[in-house]
Every structure is written in structure tokens, then in C-alpha cells.
PDB file of C-alpha atoms in Angstrom:
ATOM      1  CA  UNK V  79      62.766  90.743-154.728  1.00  0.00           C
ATOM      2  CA  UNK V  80      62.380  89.736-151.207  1.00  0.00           C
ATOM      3  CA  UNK V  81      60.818  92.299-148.944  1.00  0.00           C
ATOM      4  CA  UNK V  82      62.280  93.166-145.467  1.00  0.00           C
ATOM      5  CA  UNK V  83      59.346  91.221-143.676  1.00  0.00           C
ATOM      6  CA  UNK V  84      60.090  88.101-145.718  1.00  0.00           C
ATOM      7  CA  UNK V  85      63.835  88.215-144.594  1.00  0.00           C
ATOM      8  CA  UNK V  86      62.632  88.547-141.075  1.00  0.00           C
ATOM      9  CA  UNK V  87      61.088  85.720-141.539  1.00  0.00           C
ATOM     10  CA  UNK V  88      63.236  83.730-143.087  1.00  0.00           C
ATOM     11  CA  UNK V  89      66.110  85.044-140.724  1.00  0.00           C
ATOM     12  CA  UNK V  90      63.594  83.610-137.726  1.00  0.00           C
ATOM     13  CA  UNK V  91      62.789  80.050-139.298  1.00  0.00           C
ATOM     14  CA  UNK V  92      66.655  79.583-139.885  1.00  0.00           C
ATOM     15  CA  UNK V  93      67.709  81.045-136.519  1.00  0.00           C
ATOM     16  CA  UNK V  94      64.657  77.786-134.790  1.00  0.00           C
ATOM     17  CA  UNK V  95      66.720  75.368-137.008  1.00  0.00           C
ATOM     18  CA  UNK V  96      64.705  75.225-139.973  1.00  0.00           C
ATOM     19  CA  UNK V  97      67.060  73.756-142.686  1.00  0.00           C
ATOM     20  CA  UNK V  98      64.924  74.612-145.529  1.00  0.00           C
ATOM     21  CA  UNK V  99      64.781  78.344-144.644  1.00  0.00           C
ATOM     22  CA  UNK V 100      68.414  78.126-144.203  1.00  0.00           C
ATOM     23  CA  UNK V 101      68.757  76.713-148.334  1.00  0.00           C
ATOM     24  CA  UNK V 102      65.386  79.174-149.436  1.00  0.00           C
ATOM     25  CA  UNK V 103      68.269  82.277-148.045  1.00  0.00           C
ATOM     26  CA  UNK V 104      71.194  81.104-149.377  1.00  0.00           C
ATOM     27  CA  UNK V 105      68.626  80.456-152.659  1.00  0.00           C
ATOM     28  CA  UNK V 106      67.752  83.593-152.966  1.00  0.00           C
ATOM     29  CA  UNK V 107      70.851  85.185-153.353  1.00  0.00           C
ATOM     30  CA  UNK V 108      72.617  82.498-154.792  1.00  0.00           C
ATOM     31  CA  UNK V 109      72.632  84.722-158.518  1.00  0.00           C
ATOM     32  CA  UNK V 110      74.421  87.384-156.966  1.00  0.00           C
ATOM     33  CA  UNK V 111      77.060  85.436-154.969  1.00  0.00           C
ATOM     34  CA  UNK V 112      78.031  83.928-158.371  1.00  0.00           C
ATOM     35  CA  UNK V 113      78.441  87.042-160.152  1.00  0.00           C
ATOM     36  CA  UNK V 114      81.239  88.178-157.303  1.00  0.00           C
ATOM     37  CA  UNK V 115      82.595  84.739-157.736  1.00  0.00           C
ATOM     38  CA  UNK V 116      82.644  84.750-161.278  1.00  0.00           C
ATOM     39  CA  UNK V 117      84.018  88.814-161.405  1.00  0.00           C
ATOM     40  CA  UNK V 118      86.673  88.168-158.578  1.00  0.00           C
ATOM     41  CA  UNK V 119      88.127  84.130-159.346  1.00  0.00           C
ATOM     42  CA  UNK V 120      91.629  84.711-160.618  1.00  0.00           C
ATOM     43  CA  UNK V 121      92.171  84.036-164.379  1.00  0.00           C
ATOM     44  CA  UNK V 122      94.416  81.560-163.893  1.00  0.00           C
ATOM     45  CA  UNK V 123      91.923  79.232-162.685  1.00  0.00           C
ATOM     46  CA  UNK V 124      89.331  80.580-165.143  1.00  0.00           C
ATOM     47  CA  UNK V 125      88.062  76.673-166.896  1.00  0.00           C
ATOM     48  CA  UNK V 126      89.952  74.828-163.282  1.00  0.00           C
ATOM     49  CA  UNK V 127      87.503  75.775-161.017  1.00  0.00           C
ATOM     50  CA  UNK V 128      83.758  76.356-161.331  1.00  0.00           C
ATOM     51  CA  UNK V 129      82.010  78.654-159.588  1.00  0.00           C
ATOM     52  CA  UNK V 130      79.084  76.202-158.982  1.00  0.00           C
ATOM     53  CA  UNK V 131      81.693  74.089-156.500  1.00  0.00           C
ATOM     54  CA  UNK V 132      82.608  77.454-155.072  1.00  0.00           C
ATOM     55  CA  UNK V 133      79.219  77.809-153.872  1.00  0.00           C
ATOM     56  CA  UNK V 134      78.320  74.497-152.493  1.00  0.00           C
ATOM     57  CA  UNK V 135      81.520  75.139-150.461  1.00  0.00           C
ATOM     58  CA  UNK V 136      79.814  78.358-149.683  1.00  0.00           C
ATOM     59  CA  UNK V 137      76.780  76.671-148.529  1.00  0.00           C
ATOM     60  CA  UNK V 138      78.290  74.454-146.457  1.00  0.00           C
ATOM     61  CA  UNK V 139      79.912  77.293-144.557  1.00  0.00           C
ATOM     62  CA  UNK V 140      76.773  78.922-143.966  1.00  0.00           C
ATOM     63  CA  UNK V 141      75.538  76.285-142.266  1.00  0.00           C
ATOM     64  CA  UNK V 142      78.345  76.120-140.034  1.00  0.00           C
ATOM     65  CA  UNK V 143      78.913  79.480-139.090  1.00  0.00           C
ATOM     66  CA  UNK V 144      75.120  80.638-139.295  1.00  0.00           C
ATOM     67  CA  UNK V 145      74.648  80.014-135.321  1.00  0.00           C
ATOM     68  CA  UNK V 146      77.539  82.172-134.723  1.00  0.00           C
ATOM     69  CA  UNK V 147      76.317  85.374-136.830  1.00  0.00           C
ATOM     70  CA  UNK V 148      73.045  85.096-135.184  1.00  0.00           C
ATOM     71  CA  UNK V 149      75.190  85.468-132.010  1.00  0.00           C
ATOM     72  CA  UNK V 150      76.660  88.487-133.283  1.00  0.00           C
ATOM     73  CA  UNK V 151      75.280  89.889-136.281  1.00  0.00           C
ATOM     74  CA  UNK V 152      78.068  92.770-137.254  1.00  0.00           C
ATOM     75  CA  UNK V 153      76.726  92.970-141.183  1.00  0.00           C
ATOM     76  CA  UNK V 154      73.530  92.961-142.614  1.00  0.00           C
ATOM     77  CA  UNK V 155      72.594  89.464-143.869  1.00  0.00           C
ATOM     78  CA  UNK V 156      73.437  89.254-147.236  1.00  0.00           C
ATOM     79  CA  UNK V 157      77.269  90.908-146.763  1.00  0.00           C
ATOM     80  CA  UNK V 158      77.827  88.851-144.304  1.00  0.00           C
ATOM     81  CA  UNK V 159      77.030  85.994-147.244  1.00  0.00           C
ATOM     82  CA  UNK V 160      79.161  87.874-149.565  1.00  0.00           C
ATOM     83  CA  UNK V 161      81.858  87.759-147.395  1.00  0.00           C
ATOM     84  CA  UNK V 162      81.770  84.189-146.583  1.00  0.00           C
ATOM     85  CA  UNK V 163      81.732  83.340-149.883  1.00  0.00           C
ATOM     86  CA  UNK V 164      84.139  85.986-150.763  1.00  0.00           C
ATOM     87  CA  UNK V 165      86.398  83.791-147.969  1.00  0.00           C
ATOM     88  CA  UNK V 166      86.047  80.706-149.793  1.00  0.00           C
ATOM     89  CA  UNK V 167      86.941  82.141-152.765  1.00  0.00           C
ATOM     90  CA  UNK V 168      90.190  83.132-151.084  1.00  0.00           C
ATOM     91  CA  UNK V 169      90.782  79.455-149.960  1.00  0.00           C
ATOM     92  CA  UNK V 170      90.239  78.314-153.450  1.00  0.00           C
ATOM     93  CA  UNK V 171      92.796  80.515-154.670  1.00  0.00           C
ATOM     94  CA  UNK V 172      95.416  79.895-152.111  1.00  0.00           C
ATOM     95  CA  UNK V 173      94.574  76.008-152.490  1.00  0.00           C
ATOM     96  CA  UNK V 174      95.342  76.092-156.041  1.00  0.00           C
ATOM     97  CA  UNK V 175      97.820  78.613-156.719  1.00  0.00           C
ATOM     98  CA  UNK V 176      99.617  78.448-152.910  1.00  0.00           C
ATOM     99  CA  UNK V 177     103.114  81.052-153.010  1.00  0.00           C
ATOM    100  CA  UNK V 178     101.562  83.042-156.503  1.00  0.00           C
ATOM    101  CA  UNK V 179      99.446  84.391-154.583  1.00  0.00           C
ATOM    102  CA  UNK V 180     101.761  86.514-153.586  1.00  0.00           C
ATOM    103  CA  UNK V 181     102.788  87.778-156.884  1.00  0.00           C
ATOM    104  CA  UNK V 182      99.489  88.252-157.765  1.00  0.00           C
ATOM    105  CA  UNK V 183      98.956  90.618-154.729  1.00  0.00           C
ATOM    106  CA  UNK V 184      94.844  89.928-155.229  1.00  0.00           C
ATOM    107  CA  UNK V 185      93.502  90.422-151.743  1.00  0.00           C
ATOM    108  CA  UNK V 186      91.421  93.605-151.114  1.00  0.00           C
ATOM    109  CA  UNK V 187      91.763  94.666-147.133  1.00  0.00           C
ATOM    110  CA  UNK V 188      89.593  97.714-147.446  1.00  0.00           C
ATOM    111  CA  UNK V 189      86.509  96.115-146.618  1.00  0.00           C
ATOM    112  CA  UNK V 190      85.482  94.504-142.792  1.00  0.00           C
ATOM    113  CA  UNK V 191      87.289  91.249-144.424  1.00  0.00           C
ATOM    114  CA  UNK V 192      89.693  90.853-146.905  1.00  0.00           C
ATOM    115  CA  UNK V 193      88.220  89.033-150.517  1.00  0.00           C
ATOM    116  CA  UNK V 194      89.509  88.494-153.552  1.00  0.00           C
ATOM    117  CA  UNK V 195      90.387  91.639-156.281  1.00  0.00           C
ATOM    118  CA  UNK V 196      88.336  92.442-158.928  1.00  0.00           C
ATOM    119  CA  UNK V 197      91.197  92.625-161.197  1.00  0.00           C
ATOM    120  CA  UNK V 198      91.667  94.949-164.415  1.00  0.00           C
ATOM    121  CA  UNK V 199      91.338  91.617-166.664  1.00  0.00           C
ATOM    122  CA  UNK V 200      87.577  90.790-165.065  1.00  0.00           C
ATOM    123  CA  UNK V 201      86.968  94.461-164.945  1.00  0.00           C
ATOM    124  CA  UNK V 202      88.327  94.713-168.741  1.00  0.00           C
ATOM    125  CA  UNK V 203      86.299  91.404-169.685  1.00  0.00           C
ATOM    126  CA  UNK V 204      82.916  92.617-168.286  1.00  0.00           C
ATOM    127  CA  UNK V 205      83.159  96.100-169.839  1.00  0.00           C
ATOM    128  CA  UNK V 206      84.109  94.936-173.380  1.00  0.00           C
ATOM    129  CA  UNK V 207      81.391  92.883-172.819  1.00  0.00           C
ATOM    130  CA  UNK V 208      78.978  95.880-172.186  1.00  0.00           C
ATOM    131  CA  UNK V 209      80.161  98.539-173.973  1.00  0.00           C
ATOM    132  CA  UNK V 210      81.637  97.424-177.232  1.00  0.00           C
ATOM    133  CA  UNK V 211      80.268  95.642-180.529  1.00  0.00           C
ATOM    134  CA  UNK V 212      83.526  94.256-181.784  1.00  0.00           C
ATOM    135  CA  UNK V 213      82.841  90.707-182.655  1.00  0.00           C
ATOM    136  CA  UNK V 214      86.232  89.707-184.344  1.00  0.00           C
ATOM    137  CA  UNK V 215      88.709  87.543-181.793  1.00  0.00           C
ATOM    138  CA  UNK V 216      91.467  89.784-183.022  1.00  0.00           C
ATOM    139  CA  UNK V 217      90.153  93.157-182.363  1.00  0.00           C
ATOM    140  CA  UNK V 218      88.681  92.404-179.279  1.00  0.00           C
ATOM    141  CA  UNK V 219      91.778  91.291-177.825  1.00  0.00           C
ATOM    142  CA  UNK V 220      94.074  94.597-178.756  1.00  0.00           C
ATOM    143  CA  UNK V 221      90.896  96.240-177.178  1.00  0.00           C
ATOM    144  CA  UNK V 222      90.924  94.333-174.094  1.00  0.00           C
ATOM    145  CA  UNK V 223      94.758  94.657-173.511  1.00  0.00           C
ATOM    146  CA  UNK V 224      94.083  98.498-174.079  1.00  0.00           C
ATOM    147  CA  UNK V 225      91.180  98.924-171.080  1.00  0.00           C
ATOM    148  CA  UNK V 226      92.942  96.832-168.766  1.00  0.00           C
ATOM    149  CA  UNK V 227      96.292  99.044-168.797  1.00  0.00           C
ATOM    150  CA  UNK V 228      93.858 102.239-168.726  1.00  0.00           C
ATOM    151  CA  UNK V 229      91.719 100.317-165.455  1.00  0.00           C
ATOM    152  CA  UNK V 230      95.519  99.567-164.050  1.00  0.00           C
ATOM    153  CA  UNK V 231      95.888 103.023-164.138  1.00  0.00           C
ATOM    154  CA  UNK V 232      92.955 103.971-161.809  1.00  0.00           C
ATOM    155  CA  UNK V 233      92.943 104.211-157.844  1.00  0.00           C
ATOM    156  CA  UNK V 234      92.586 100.865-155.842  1.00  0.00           C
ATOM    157  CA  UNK V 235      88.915 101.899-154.315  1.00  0.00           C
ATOM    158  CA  UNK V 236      87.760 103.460-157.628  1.00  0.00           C
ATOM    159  CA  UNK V 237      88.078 100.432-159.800  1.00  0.00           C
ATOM    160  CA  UNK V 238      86.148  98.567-156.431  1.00  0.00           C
ATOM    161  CA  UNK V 239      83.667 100.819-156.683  1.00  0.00           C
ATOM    162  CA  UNK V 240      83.145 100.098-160.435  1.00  0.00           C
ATOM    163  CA  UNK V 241      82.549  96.063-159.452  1.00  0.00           C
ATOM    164  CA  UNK V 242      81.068  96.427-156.444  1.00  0.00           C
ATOM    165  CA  UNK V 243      77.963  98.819-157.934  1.00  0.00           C
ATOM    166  CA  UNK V 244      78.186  98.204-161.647  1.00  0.00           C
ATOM    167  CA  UNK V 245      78.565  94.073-161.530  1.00  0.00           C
ATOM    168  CA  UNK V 246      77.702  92.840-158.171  1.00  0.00           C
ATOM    169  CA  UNK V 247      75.131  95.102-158.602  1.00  0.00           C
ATOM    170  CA  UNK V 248      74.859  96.331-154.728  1.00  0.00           C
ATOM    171  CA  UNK V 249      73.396  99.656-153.611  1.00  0.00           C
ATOM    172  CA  UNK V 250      75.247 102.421-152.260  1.00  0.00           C
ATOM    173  CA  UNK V 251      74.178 101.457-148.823  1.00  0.00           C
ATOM    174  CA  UNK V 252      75.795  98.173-149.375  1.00  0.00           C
ATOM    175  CA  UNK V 253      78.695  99.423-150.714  1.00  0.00           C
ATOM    176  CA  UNK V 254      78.968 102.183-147.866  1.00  0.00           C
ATOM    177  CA  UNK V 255      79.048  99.235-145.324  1.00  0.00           C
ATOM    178  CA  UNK V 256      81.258  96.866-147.065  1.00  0.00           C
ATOM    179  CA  UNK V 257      83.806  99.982-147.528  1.00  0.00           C
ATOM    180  CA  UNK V 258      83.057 101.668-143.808  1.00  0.00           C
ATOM    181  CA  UNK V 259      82.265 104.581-145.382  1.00  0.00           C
ATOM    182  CA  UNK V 260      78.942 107.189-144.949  1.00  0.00           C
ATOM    183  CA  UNK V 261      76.328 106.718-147.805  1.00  0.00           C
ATOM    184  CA  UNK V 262      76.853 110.126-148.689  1.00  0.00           C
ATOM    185  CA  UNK V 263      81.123 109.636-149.170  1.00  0.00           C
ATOM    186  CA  UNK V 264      80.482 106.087-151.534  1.00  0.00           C
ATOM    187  CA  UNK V 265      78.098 108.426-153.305  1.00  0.00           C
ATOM    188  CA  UNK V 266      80.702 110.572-154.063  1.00  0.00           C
ATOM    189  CA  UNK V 267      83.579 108.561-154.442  1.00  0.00           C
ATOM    190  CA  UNK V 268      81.311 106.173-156.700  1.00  0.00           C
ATOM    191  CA  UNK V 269      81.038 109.673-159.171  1.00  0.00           C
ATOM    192  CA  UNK V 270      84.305 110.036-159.247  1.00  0.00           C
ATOM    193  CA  UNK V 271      85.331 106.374-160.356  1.00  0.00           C
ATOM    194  CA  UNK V 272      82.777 106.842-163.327  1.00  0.00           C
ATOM    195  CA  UNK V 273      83.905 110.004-164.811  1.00  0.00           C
ATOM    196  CA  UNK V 274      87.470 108.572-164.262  1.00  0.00           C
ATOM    197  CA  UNK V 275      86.246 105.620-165.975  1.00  0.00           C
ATOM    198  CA  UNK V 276      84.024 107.594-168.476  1.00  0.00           C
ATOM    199  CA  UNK V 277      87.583 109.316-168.932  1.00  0.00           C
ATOM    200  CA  UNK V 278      89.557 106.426-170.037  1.00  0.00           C
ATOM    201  CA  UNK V 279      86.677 105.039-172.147  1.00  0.00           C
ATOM    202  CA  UNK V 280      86.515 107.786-174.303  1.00  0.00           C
ATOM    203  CA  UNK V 281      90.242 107.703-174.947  1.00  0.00           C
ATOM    204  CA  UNK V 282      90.287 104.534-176.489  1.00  0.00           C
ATOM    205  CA  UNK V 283      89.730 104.830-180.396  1.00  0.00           C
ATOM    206  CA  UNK V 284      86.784 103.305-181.327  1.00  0.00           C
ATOM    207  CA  UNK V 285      85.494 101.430-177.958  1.00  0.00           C
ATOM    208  CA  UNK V 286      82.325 103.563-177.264  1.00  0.00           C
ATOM    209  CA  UNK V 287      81.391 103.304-181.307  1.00  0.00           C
ATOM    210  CA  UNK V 288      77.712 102.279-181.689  1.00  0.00           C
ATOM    211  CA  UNK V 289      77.039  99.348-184.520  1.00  0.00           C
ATOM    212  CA  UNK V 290      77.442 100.647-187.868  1.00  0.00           C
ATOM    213  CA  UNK V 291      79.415 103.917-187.119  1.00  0.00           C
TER     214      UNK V 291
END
């Protein structure tokens, strides 16, 4: 993990122009950037559009627009990354599905920036993935359809929570900005999307079964 003097540093070499410190940044949290690509890229392009292309996009706006957020740094490096890539996402999807998205309604405005939704189907996806041993195609779809009506079910910034601290992995901090919220508020509305979520998990038959029970 990069320490806080190393992104200083980094932060200074790219700010003088250095190009490779600009690609080492965008490097180093180039694992994370595709996991909120990956959790928030609308199914319908799921196997269309890789997230790979996404992110060279992504790169090429950083280099762009990097002069202007050292001008006026509003975010903390890395969300202001996230975002930017979170906005390319959004061009992808209006590129490539144009008037549906406005029956898919997938744009989240809570945050400083509107991105993508992480939608009950990704949400769905990456839980069965976690939680649940089923292994036949069958059973795993009838379980899937099940978790995403229950996740449909739940409040707007609860099921963001859920992505933004379970599978983009970000602190509480990081959430706290990205929502304007105080640390001590995403705390608390972060334990109330789990035991909402711990809730619905334990009220579909057979989901939180362990192998061999």
C-alpha cells in the first residue's frame, strides 16, 4: 500500500510534468478502478464492452484534466480518480445504450458527481458469489433472481453503502466524502445497510448454508 509520503511524492513529480509518475498513480490504483467498473457497467453491455478499454479511456482523461485538479483539488486524489472514471463509465453507457438510459434510471446523484448504479443484479452477482456454495446453473439462478428482488427492496443509499465498502472496498472516510456525510453518520448508516442486508440474507432458504449442511 502506498504511504501518504509516497503520494506526496508522486502527486509532486506529476504536478512538474513527469509522465511516468502520472502512469505509476493511475498504476497504482488501477485494481480498484476496475472493480467499480466492473460492479457498476450495466448488464446489458456485460461481454460488449471491456472494462480494460474503459480504463485506457480513463487514463487518457487523467491526463487531460490532471492540470486542472491540481488547480483546484476539491477531493482527495484517488476519488477524484474514481469519479473520472466513474464519468467515463457514464459516457460508455450513454454511447451504447443512448434513450435506455432512461429506462434504466442508473445514475446515482448522491455523491459530488453523478456515476453509474450499482444495480441489484451486480449487487446480487457479487454476493452469490461470496456467500453461497451452490454450484449448479439452475439453482444459482432461482437464487440470484431471489436476492436481487430482496436488494430492490432496500433504500437507495443502503444498497450504495453495501458496494461502495464491501466491493470497492473504500474506507468509511472515503465513503463519508464521496456521500458528504460525517465519518461518524456513514458509520452508522453503513450498520444499518448490513443488518438490513443480514436481514434479507437470512430469509432466503438455504443461501447462508455452509458446504455439506
Amino acid at each position: 500500500m502506498m504511504g501518504p509520503t509516497d503520494l506526496e511524492e508522486l502527486l509532486r513529480r506529476a504536478g512538474d510534468g513527469d509522465e511516468g509518475a502520472v502512469t505509476e498513480l493511475f498504476d497504482r490504483y488501477r485494481k480498484r478502478l476496475r472493480q467499480m467498473i466492473r460492479l457498476r457497467l450495466d448488464r446489458r453491455l456485460q461481454g460488449r464492452v471491456d472494462p480494460s478499454d474503459v480504463l485506457q479511456d480513463a487514463y487518457i482523461d487523467l491526463t487531460e484534466q490532471l492540470p486542472a485538479y491540481f488547480a483546484r483539488p476539491e477531493l482527495p486524489f484517488f476519488l477524484w480518480l474514481r469519479l473520472l472514471a466513474g464519468q467515463r463509465l457514464m459516457r460508455v453507457h450513454r454511447h451504447h445504450l443512448g434513450a435506455a438510459m432512461r429506462d434504466a434510471g442508473r445514475e446515482v446523484s448522491l455523491y459530488k458527481g453523478a456515476l453509474p448504479q450499482a444495480s441489484s443484479v451486480s449487487l446480487a452477482a457479487q454476493l452469490l458469489g461470496r456467500f453461497t456454495s451452490a454450484s449448479q446453473a439452475a439453482v444459482r439462478a432461482e437464487r440470484q433472481l431471489q436476492l436481487q428482488a430482496a436488494i430492490n427492496g432496500m433504500d437507495e443509499i443502503d444498497r450504495e453503502m453495501i458496494a461502495l465498502r464491501h466491493f470497492e472496498e473504500l474506507s468509511n472516510g472515503e465513503v463519508a466524502e464521496i456521500l458528504s456525510l460525517s465519518k461518524a453518520a456513514a458509520s452508522n448508516r453503513y450498520v444499518r445497510a448490513m443488518v438490513r442486508l443480514q436481514t434479507i440474507l437470512e430469509s432466503l432458504p438455504g443461501f447462508l448454508d455452509r458446504p455439506g449442511e
